[in-house]
Coordinates of C-alpha atoms and ligand atoms in Angstrom, one line a residue:
M63 CA 80.0 133.3 232.3
D64 CA 82.2 132.1 234.9
K65 CA 84.4 135.2 235.7
K66 CA 88.0 134.8 233.5
R67 CA 90.7 135.0 237.2
I68 CA 93.9 136.5 237.1
L69 CA 96.3 135.8 240.0
V70 CA 97.9 139.2 241.6
T71 CA 101.3 137.9 243.3
G72 CA 102.3 141.0 246.5
G73 CA 98.0 141.6 246.3
T74 CA 98.3 143.0 249.5
G75 CA 100.5 146.0 248.8
Y76 CA 100.0 148.8 247.2
I77 CA 99.6 149.0 244.0
G78 CA 98.9 144.9 243.5
S79 CA 96.0 146.6 246.6
H80 CA 94.2 149.2 244.0
T81 CA 94.7 146.8 240.9
T82 CA 92.8 144.1 243.0
V83 CA 90.4 145.8 243.3
E84 CA 89.5 147.5 239.8
L85 CA 89.8 143.6 238.8
I86 CA 87.0 142.6 240.8
N87 CA 86.2 146.2 239.4
A88 CA 85.6 145.3 236.1
G89 CA 84.6 141.7 236.2
Y90 CA 87.6 139.2 237.2
S91 CA 87.7 137.0 240.1
V92 CA 91.4 137.4 241.8
V93 CA 93.8 135.4 243.9
I94 CA 96.2 136.8 245.8
I95 CA 99.4 135.8 246.7
D96 CA 102.0 137.6 248.9
N97 CA 103.7 136.8 252.1
L98 CA 103.0 139.8 253.7
S99 CA 106.8 141.0 254.2
N100 CA 105.6 144.5 253.2
S101 CA 101.9 144.8 253.4
N102 CA 99.6 143.8 255.9
I103 CA 96.5 141.2 256.0
E104 CA 94.0 143.6 256.8
V105 CA 94.2 144.7 253.3
L106 CA 91.9 142.1 252.2
D107 CA 89.5 144.3 254.6
G108 CA 89.7 146.9 252.3
I109 CA 89.0 145.6 249.5
E110 CA 86.5 143.6 250.2
A111 CA 84.9 146.9 251.6
I112 CA 85.7 149.1 248.2
T113 CA 83.9 146.0 246.1
G114 CA 82.4 143.7 248.5
V115 CA 83.9 141.1 246.9
R116 CA 86.3 139.0 249.9
P117 CA 89.9 138.2 247.2
D118 CA 91.0 134.3 247.2
F119 CA 94.1 134.4 249.5
V120 CA 96.5 132.3 249.5
E121 CA 99.7 133.6 252.0
G122 CA 103.0 132.2 250.7
D123 CA 106.4 132.9 248.9
C124 CA 107.0 133.2 245.5
R125 CA 111.1 132.3 245.4
D126 CA 109.2 129.0 246.4
I127 CA 107.5 127.1 243.0
E128 CA 106.4 124.4 244.5
T129 CA 104.0 126.9 246.8
L130 CA 103.4 127.7 243.3
R131 CA 102.7 124.8 242.1
R132 CA 100.2 124.0 244.7
L133 CA 98.7 127.8 244.2
F134 CA 98.1 126.3 240.7
A135 CA 96.9 123.6 241.5
D136 CA 94.7 124.4 243.6
Y137 CA 93.5 127.6 240.9
P138 CA 93.6 126.1 237.4
D139 CA 91.2 128.4 236.4
V140 CA 94.0 131.4 236.5
V141 CA 94.9 132.9 232.9
G142 CA 96.3 135.8 233.3
I143 CA 99.1 137.3 236.2
I144 CA 100.4 140.8 237.3
N145 CA 103.2 140.2 239.4
F146 CA 103.8 142.3 241.7
A147 CA 105.9 140.4 244.3
A148 CA 109.0 141.9 244.2
S149 CA 110.8 145.1 247.2
K150 CA 111.5 147.8 246.1
A151 CA 113.9 150.4 248.2
V152 CA 116.6 151.3 246.7
G153 CA 118.4 152.8 249.8
E154 CA 118.0 149.0 251.5
S155 CA 118.7 147.1 248.0
V156 CA 122.1 148.5 248.0
E157 CA 122.8 147.6 251.1
K158 CA 121.0 143.7 251.3
P159 CA 121.7 142.9 247.0
L160 CA 121.4 139.4 247.6
L161 CA 117.8 140.2 248.6
Y162 CA 116.6 142.2 245.5
Y163 CA 118.2 139.4 242.7
R164 CA 116.6 136.5 245.0
N165 CA 113.7 137.6 245.9
N166 CA 112.7 140.0 242.5
I167 CA 114.5 137.7 239.8
N168 CA 113.5 134.1 241.3
T169 CA 109.7 135.8 241.6
L170 CA 110.0 136.5 238.2
V171 CA 111.1 132.6 237.0
N172 CA 109.4 130.6 238.9
L173 CA 106.1 132.3 237.5
L174 CA 107.6 132.3 234.1
D175 CA 108.5 129.0 234.6
L176 CA 104.9 127.7 235.2
M177 CA 103.1 129.7 232.5
P178 CA 102.9 127.4 230.0
E179 CA 102.1 124.0 231.9
N180 CA 99.5 126.0 233.2
K181 CA 98.0 127.2 230.2
V182 CA 97.7 131.6 231.8
K183 CA 98.1 134.2 228.5
G184 CA 99.6 136.5 229.7
I185 CA 101.8 138.4 232.7
V186 CA 102.2 142.0 233.6
F187 CA 105.5 143.0 234.8
S188 CA 106.4 145.6 237.0
S189 CA 108.8 147.8 235.3
S190 CA 110.0 151.5 236.4
C191 CA 111.1 155.0 234.9
T192 CA 114.5 153.7 236.6
V193 CA 115.8 152.0 233.5
Y194 CA 116.2 155.3 232.1
G195 CA 118.0 156.6 234.6
E196 CA 118.9 160.1 234.1
P197 CA 117.0 160.8 230.6
D198 CA 119.1 162.4 228.0
E199 CA 115.4 163.8 226.5
N200 CA 111.6 164.9 228.6
P201 CA 109.5 163.5 228.3
V202 CA 110.7 159.4 227.5
T203 CA 108.4 157.7 225.0
E204 CA 109.7 153.0 225.1
Q205 CA 112.4 153.6 223.2
S206 CA 114.9 156.2 225.1
P207 CA 118.0 154.7 226.0
I208 CA 117.6 152.3 229.2
K209 CA 120.7 153.2 231.5
P210 CA 123.6 151.5 233.1
A211 CA 121.8 150.6 236.7
T212 CA 122.6 152.6 239.6
S213 CA 121.1 150.4 242.3
P214 CA 120.4 146.4 243.1
Y215 CA 116.7 147.8 242.6
G216 CA 117.0 148.9 239.6
N217 CA 119.2 146.6 238.2
T218 CA 116.8 144.0 239.1
K219 CA 113.9 146.3 237.2
Q220 CA 116.3 146.0 233.7
I221 CA 117.3 142.2 234.9
C222 CA 113.4 140.8 234.6
E223 CA 112.7 143.3 231.6
E224 CA 115.6 141.0 229.1
I225 CA 114.5 137.4 231.2
I226 CA 111.1 138.5 229.5
R227 CA 112.4 139.1 226.1
D228 CA 114.3 135.9 226.2
V229 CA 111.6 133.9 227.4
I230 CA 109.8 135.4 224.6
A231 CA 111.8 134.9 221.5
A232 CA 112.8 130.8 222.3
G233 CA 108.3 131.2 221.6
A234 CA 107.1 130.3 225.0
P235 CA 103.3 129.9 224.3
F236 CA 102.4 132.6 226.4
S237 CA 102.4 137.1 226.1
A238 CA 103.9 139.8 229.1
I239 CA 103.3 142.8 229.4
I240 CA 105.9 145.4 230.9
L241 CA 104.6 147.9 232.7
R242 CA 107.4 151.5 233.4
Y243 CA 105.9 153.0 236.7
F244 CA 106.9 157.4 236.8
N245 CA 106.2 158.1 240.6
P246 CA 102.5 155.9 241.9
V247 CA 101.5 158.0 245.1
G248 CA 98.2 158.9 246.5
A249 CA 95.9 156.1 247.7
H250 CA 92.1 154.9 246.7
P251 CA 89.7 157.8 247.7
S252 CA 87.2 155.5 249.8
A253 CA 90.6 156.0 251.7
L254 CA 90.2 152.3 252.8
I255 CA 93.2 151.2 250.8
G256 CA 96.7 153.4 251.2
E257 CA 100.2 153.0 251.3
L258 CA 102.0 151.7 254.0
P259 CA 104.7 152.8 254.2
N260 CA 107.7 150.2 257.0
G261 CA 109.3 152.7 258.9
V262 CA 110.2 156.5 257.8
P263 CA 109.7 157.0 254.5
Q264 CA 111.9 157.2 252.5
N265 CA 109.3 158.5 249.2
L266 CA 108.0 161.9 249.3
V267 CA 104.8 161.4 249.6
P268 CA 104.3 159.6 252.3
Y269 CA 106.9 161.6 254.2
L270 CA 104.9 164.2 253.7
T271 CA 101.3 163.1 254.3
Q272 CA 103.0 162.1 258.1
T273 CA 104.7 165.2 258.3
A274 CA 101.9 167.0 257.7
I275 CA 100.0 165.2 260.1
G276 CA 102.6 165.0 262.7
I277 CA 104.8 162.1 262.6
R278 CA 107.9 163.3 261.5
K279 CA 109.0 167.3 262.6
Q280 CA 109.4 169.2 259.3
L281 CA 109.6 167.5 255.3
S282 CA 113.2 167.9 253.8
V283 CA 113.2 168.6 250.0
F284 CA 116.6 167.2 248.9
G285 CA 118.1 170.1 246.9
D286 CA 117.2 172.9 245.5
D287 CA 120.0 174.1 242.7
Y288 CA 119.4 172.1 240.2
D289 CA 118.4 172.9 236.3
T290 CA 114.9 173.2 236.5
P291 CA 112.6 176.0 237.0
D292 CA 112.3 176.1 241.8
G293 CA 115.6 174.0 241.2
S294 CA 114.2 171.0 242.5
C295 CA 113.8 167.5 240.8
I296 CA 111.1 166.8 238.9
R297 CA 109.3 163.7 238.6
D298 CA 105.7 162.2 236.8
F299 CA 103.6 162.5 239.5
I300 CA 100.9 158.9 238.8
D301 CA 98.1 158.7 240.3
V302 CA 97.6 154.5 242.1
V303 CA 94.3 154.5 240.5
D304 CA 94.6 155.4 237.3
L305 CA 97.9 153.0 237.6
A306 CA 95.8 150.7 238.5
R307 CA 93.3 151.1 235.8
A308 CA 96.6 150.0 233.3
H309 CA 97.2 146.7 234.5
V310 CA 93.2 146.0 234.1
Q311 CA 93.8 147.1 230.4
A312 CA 97.1 144.5 229.8
V313 CA 95.7 141.7 231.6
A314 CA 92.5 141.6 229.4
R315 CA 94.5 143.0 226.6
M316 CA 96.7 139.4 227.3
V317 CA 93.9 137.6 227.9
E318 CA 91.5 138.5 224.6
G319 CA 94.3 138.3 222.1
R320 CA 94.6 141.3 221.1
N321 CA 98.0 142.2 222.0
L322 CA 99.9 143.4 218.9
N323 CA 103.1 142.0 219.9
P324 CA 104.0 139.5 222.9
V325 CA 106.4 141.4 224.0
E326 CA 105.0 144.8 224.9
T327 CA 105.9 148.3 226.9
F328 CA 104.0 151.3 228.1
N329 CA 105.2 153.6 230.1
L330 CA 102.2 155.0 232.5
G331 CA 102.7 158.3 233.5
T332 CA 100.8 161.6 233.6
G333 CA 103.4 163.5 230.9
R334 CA 103.6 166.3 233.2
G335 CA 106.7 167.1 235.2
V336 CA 106.3 168.2 238.7
S337 CA 108.9 169.8 240.8
V338 CA 109.2 168.7 244.6
L339 CA 107.9 172.1 245.5
E340 CA 104.9 172.6 242.8
L341 CA 104.1 169.5 244.9
I342 CA 104.5 170.0 248.5
N343 CA 102.1 174.3 246.7
T344 CA 99.3 171.7 244.8
F345 CA 99.4 169.0 248.7
E346 CA 98.9 172.6 250.6
Q347 CA 95.9 173.9 247.9
A348 CA 93.8 170.6 247.9
T349 CA 94.0 170.2 251.9
G350 CA 94.2 173.6 253.1
V351 CA 97.3 172.2 255.5
K352 CA 100.8 173.3 255.6
V353 CA 103.4 171.1 254.9
P354 CA 107.1 172.2 257.6
Y355 CA 110.1 172.1 254.8
V356 CA 113.0 172.8 254.4
I357 CA 115.3 172.9 252.6
A358 CA 118.6 170.2 252.8
S359 CA 121.0 169.4 250.5
R360 CA 121.1 166.9 247.4
R361 CA 120.3 163.6 248.0
A362 CA 122.5 160.8 246.6
G363 CA 121.2 159.2 243.5
D364 CA 118.6 161.3 242.1
I365 CA 117.5 161.8 239.2
V366 CA 117.6 165.8 238.6
K367 CA 114.2 164.9 235.7
V368 CA 112.5 162.8 233.9
W369 CA 108.6 162.5 232.8
A370 CA 106.7 160.8 231.0
D371 CA 105.5 160.4 226.9
P372 CA 102.5 158.6 227.7
T373 CA 101.1 159.1 224.1
Y374 CA 101.9 154.6 223.2
A375 CA 100.2 153.4 226.3
N376 CA 97.1 155.9 225.6
T377 CA 97.0 155.0 221.8
V378 CA 97.4 151.2 221.7
L379 CA 96.5 150.9 225.5
G380 CA 93.0 152.6 225.6
W381 CA 94.4 154.1 228.9
K382 CA 94.6 157.5 229.9
A383 CA 95.7 159.2 233.4
T384 CA 93.0 161.6 235.0
T385 CA 93.1 161.8 238.3
P386 CA 94.1 165.9 239.3
L387 CA 97.1 166.4 240.9
A388 CA 95.0 167.9 243.8
D389 CA 92.6 165.3 244.4
T390 CA 95.4 162.6 244.7
M391 CA 97.2 164.8 247.1
A392 CA 93.7 164.8 249.0
A393 CA 93.6 161.1 249.1
A394 CA 97.0 160.6 249.9
W395 CA 95.4 163.0 252.9
K396 CA 92.6 161.7 253.9
W397 CA 94.4 158.0 253.6
Q398 CA 97.2 159.2 256.3
K399 CA 93.7 160.6 258.9
A400 CA 92.7 157.3 258.7
L401 CA 95.8 155.3 259.0
A402 CA 96.1 158.0 262.3
E403 CA 92.5 157.2 262.8
K404 CA 93.0 153.7 263.1
K405 CA 96.6 153.8 266.0
Ligands
UD1_276 C1 112.9 155.7 243.5 C2 113.0 155.4 242.7 C3 112.2 154.9 241.7 C4 111.2 154.0 243.0 C5 110.3 154.7 243.7 C6 109.5 154.8 244.7 C7 115.3 155.7 241.8 C8 115.8 156.6 240.1 N1 114.0 156.3 242.0 O1 112.1 157.3 242.7 O2 112.3 153.8 240.6 O3 110.0 152.8 241.4 O4 111.6 155.3 244.6 O5 110.1 153.3 245.8 O6 115.7 154.3 241.7 N2 111.9 164.0 248.4 C9 112.5 165.0 249.2 N3 112.6 164.9 251.1 C10 111.9 164.1 250.7 C11 111.6 162.4 249.9 C12 111.8 162.8 249.0 O7 113.4 166.2 248.4 O8 111.7 163.3 251.9 C13 112.6 163.9 246.4 C14 113.6 163.0 245.9 O9 115.1 163.8 246.3 C15 113.3 162.9 244.9 C16 111.9 163.2 244.5 O10 111.6 163.7 245.9 O11 113.2 164.6 243.9 C17 110.8 161.9 244.4 O12 111.7 160.7 244.8 P1 111.2 159.3 245.6 O13 109.6 159.8 246.6 O14 112.3 159.0 246.8 O15 110.9 158.7 244.2 P2 112.0 159.2 243.4 O16 113.6 158.3 244.1 O17 112.3 159.5 242.7

């Protein structure tokens, strides 16, 4: 039987590349479209080294509907889409809101527009726990209230979720699964793919590993006077390979018509809240490497504590995060060392 083909937009990016590996391992064929704005063509070598298969690759921009039309003409067998193509830096989105609205929203609209005529059965959309803002209660379920967005980036996630619900409500002949990621971290255990932050990392784990290897002098812990057990913020750090596996489950569900509703939403987290200081400690224990850090002032806009109730994904999607945080930290470190060797 021919392999089913999945279109992965943003497939050379951090989560996209790990998902492509899991799709190939699960027996799918993949075509990636990516404009390489925040990734590198060499990621394809990493995917090939892990899986033995080089995914088809189209260099192009999903904001341009004609590029997507040509892609569907060349790949008429696409049965499902996983849409990772988006800009994701919170701070940058405040400075360049139109870049975020144009990129994140037009990409989704173009894909939804072209799905019916190309008989695509389903789309998986990358959303974020940012839609819950500062939750009234933890853990958060999919029914927890959506809070007003605090950045254009967060707003694009809310708007895109609404666009999907509106289009399905209007009778679109396809399904959608919205995945709300908590804090994706780590790298493939092979250290052949991982996160490639542009410039100075804004997120905790890449900053931590760059500090551990000596690229940065010290890590700043943004606040130790929050209302949490050790005073630092609490997040739900989810291993990127675990996260990638959830996408395979999600797209398979729609392609095989096993979804219960035309739009389904799942939280993707571990269910465990871990503080910033605990994470640093876990990294040190797992790797034996000390991370120089200082306590700095709070970062504007930070959520104090958020972690997932992943029960719905566990029971309905049949997915569970299984990688211990120490293993995730070891993988992040192995990847950082592999990057250093490449230079
Ligand atoms: C943010 C976004 C989230 C997005 C994610 C990845 C919000 C509310 N959250 O998550 O939607 O998916 O980025 O782009 O918009 N920290 C330090 N020192 C550092 C860096 C971070 O102490 O050098 C702390 C932060 O204060 C925070 C925690 O580490 O408490 C996690 O920060 P980060 O990795 O940036 O992720 P979020 O802000 O949770």
